[in-house]
């Protein structure tokens, strides 16, 4: 273990290597996965000294998550268990999550980098079944919501803020004090929330996936509604009933897009033509069944 006495192991925190006393081989995970009969679990083998696997230290580090021993004295084990307060437990679990996340550095066929997330360049395949009518579970955001968040939520909100500030420098006041305050405060707050949940991922070296961008979608969707109301109600001064009808029309498009792409998320059968029609971008690597 590291940082602990030789006879004291701490769950999660203590890091150990498991070495065979006779051969000197270390228990390690080579990185491959077992076939279907092994439920695609990771392979475990023994790395002998001098081998290429033996030289990789990260594959030989283990930590104990749970210990079960039917022969142990339950009373003694309960007596030696350290009692921790709420803040200590909270700190411990966050340290464990931080360390576990930093260990996920291997490549993954469906991983992606943050720069691709706002453009929805690829999804994540969780399960797939081939054939002339394929079924699959392919995680893909609603493209209407996604691209509206990018174009209307992010770009237009920043554009409106910049135009508003530039015109005010020229003493052109397009909005009243109340309308201006409501739009600027709301836009800045939502843009800040999006930035806080997005940009830190550029500093991470761990495996990253499209679903890490999902919290940002909440902020871009709120920005769409914020900009939509500002543009139609404050700038164009549309009547309330007209604004309501337009909003319902946009909501109908969002629901229709969800219904159209639902077979990808709910593993419904798709023909070759249907799957090809859903593949709006060539980088969407869902399964397209044979004709």
XYZ file of C-alpha atoms in Angstrom, residues 12-220:
209
model
C -10.602 2.877 -1.709
C -7.581 4.872 -0.457
C -4.955 2.126 -0.146
C -3.282 1.196 -3.461
C -1.667 -2.253 -3.687
C 0.032 -4.627 -6.100
C -0.817 -8.333 -5.918
C 2.376 -10.356 -6.436
C 2.691 -14.134 -6.661
C 5.270 -15.226 -4.100
C 6.787 -18.036 -6.197
C 6.785 -16.684 -9.765
C 6.966 -12.958 -8.962
C 4.179 -12.278 -11.470
C 1.809 -9.384 -10.793
C -1.936 -9.549 -11.231
C -2.873 -7.046 -13.929
C -5.561 -6.013 -16.423
C -4.211 -6.128 -20.008
C -7.012 -3.951 -21.408
C -8.934 -6.441 -23.534
C -12.428 -7.726 -22.872
C -13.842 -11.240 -22.831
C -16.338 -12.367 -25.529
C -20.077 -12.700 -24.963
C -19.655 -15.860 -22.904
C -17.607 -13.795 -20.449
C -20.214 -11.003 -20.381
C -17.580 -8.679 -21.956
C -15.839 -8.235 -18.624
C -12.205 -7.133 -18.587
C -9.517 -9.790 -18.798
C -7.310 -10.440 -15.798
C -3.955 -12.210 -16.118
C -0.510 -12.492 -14.527
C 2.318 -10.316 -15.870
C 5.755 -11.865 -15.440
C 8.899 -9.829 -14.860
C 10.542 -8.742 -18.103
C 7.332 -8.755 -20.154
C 5.826 -5.680 -21.802
C 2.761 -5.956 -19.564
C 4.970 -5.981 -16.468
C 6.490 -2.632 -17.470
C 3.114 -0.841 -17.366
C 2.582 0.162 -13.727
C -0.966 1.490 -14.118
C -2.347 -1.935 -15.059
C -1.032 -3.503 -11.838
C -2.498 -1.096 -9.278
C -5.502 -2.304 -7.294
C -7.590 -0.892 -4.487
C -10.026 -2.636 -2.171
C -13.647 -1.538 -2.391
C -15.217 -4.208 -0.216
C -13.959 -6.946 2.090
C -15.881 -10.070 3.059
C -14.520 -12.743 5.361
C -16.895 -15.268 6.899
C -14.202 -16.384 9.333
C -13.567 -12.920 10.717
C -14.930 -11.866 14.060
C -17.836 -9.547 13.208
C -17.732 -7.927 16.628
C -14.029 -7.171 16.300
C -14.456 -5.786 12.763
C -17.307 -3.536 13.894
C -15.286 -2.299 16.840
C -12.309 -1.295 14.709
C -14.371 0.480 12.057
C -13.600 4.182 12.023
C -16.555 6.447 12.666
C -16.650 9.549 10.487
C -18.802 12.620 10.458
C -20.854 13.864 7.526
C -18.213 16.283 6.220
C -15.491 13.617 6.434
C -17.658 11.157 4.495
C -18.515 13.819 1.926
C -14.836 14.684 1.469
C -13.864 11.019 1.215
C -16.427 10.142 -1.449
C -15.458 13.160 -3.552
C -11.773 12.260 -3.296
C -12.614 8.717 -4.381
C -14.666 9.954 -7.347
C -11.931 12.390 -8.365
C -9.277 9.692 -8.242
C -11.436 7.144 -10.109
C -12.214 9.660 -12.846
C -8.544 10.498 -13.313
C -7.769 6.798 -13.807
C -10.061 6.592 -16.872
C -7.362 7.536 -19.349
C -7.665 4.693 -21.854
C -9.186 5.310 -25.276
C -12.781 4.349 -26.021
C -14.366 3.831 -29.448
C -17.215 6.235 -28.685
C -15.359 8.873 -26.686
C -15.247 12.451 -27.956
C -13.633 15.747 -27.071
C -15.454 18.832 -25.769
C -14.907 20.827 -28.963
C -17.243 18.414 -30.797
C -20.106 18.443 -28.297
C -21.896 21.707 -29.210
C -22.045 20.512 -32.843
C -23.386 17.023 -32.011
C -20.756 15.390 -34.214
C -21.250 11.882 -32.827
C -23.278 9.913 -30.324
C -22.619 6.883 -28.119
C -23.564 3.306 -28.985
C -24.619 1.347 -25.906
C -25.979 -1.756 -27.636
C -26.524 -2.924 -31.195
C -27.946 -5.860 -33.093
C -27.240 -6.244 -36.801
C -29.280 -7.782 -39.603
C -31.576 -6.489 -42.310
C -33.588 -4.726 -39.610
C -31.169 -3.533 -36.976
C -31.913 -2.591 -33.409
C -29.644 -0.420 -31.334
C -29.438 1.927 -28.389
C -27.594 4.948 -29.722
C -27.399 7.998 -27.473
C -28.022 11.082 -29.573
C -29.483 14.380 -28.490
C -32.523 15.896 -30.146
C -30.897 17.751 -33.084
C -33.519 20.523 -33.042
C -32.883 21.254 -29.362
C -29.132 20.852 -29.808
C -28.665 23.159 -32.795
C -31.208 25.678 -31.538
C -29.158 25.860 -28.349
C -26.023 26.481 -30.384
C -27.424 28.950 -32.896
C -30.133 30.754 -30.957
C -29.076 30.136 -27.384
C -25.343 30.774 -27.613
C -24.604 32.736 -30.785
C -27.656 34.994 -30.832
C -27.510 35.737 -27.113
C -23.861 36.771 -27.397
C -24.694 38.726 -30.557
C -27.574 40.545 -28.894
C -25.446 41.392 -25.866
C -22.614 42.723 -28.031
C -24.981 44.763 -30.226
C -26.745 46.160 -27.183
C -23.507 47.296 -25.539
C -22.105 48.751 -28.773
C -25.284 50.753 -29.473
C -25.365 52.046 -25.915
C -21.815 53.361 -26.363
C -23.231 55.365 -29.289
C -26.040 56.588 -27.022
C -28.676 54.470 -28.786
C -30.993 52.973 -26.186
C -33.266 50.397 -27.784
C -34.647 48.952 -24.559
C -36.142 50.408 -21.437
C -34.291 50.092 -18.170
C -36.427 47.170 -16.942
C -36.278 45.237 -20.226
C -32.553 45.840 -20.554
C -31.818 44.680 -17.019
C -33.947 41.566 -17.401
C -32.313 40.537 -20.678
C -28.700 41.303 -19.697
C -28.873 39.692 -16.260
C -30.643 36.598 -17.583
C -28.303 36.161 -20.550
C -25.130 36.672 -18.512
C -26.329 34.274 -15.803
C -27.231 31.516 -18.257
C -24.073 31.971 -20.352
C -21.990 31.780 -17.171
C -23.739 28.568 -16.150
C -23.053 27.054 -19.572
C -19.383 28.101 -19.463
C -18.825 26.725 -15.949
C -20.220 23.332 -16.991
C -18.391 23.228 -20.336
C -14.891 24.699 -20.334
C -13.419 22.688 -17.393
C -13.652 19.561 -19.562
C -10.886 20.939 -21.789
C -8.508 20.516 -18.821
C -9.324 16.823 -18.332
C -7.333 13.944 -19.807
C -9.823 11.220 -18.861
C -12.295 9.537 -21.216
C -14.993 12.010 -22.215
C -18.342 11.373 -23.863
C -21.240 13.282 -25.313
C -23.326 12.847 -22.159
C -20.890 15.088 -20.253
C -22.393 17.984 -22.230
C -25.952 17.289 -21.051
C -25.882 19.809 -18.154
C -24.913 22.477 -20.700
C -28.003 21.640 -22.757
C -30.150 22.808 -19.846
C -28.543 26.247 -20.019
C -28.640 26.500 -23.833
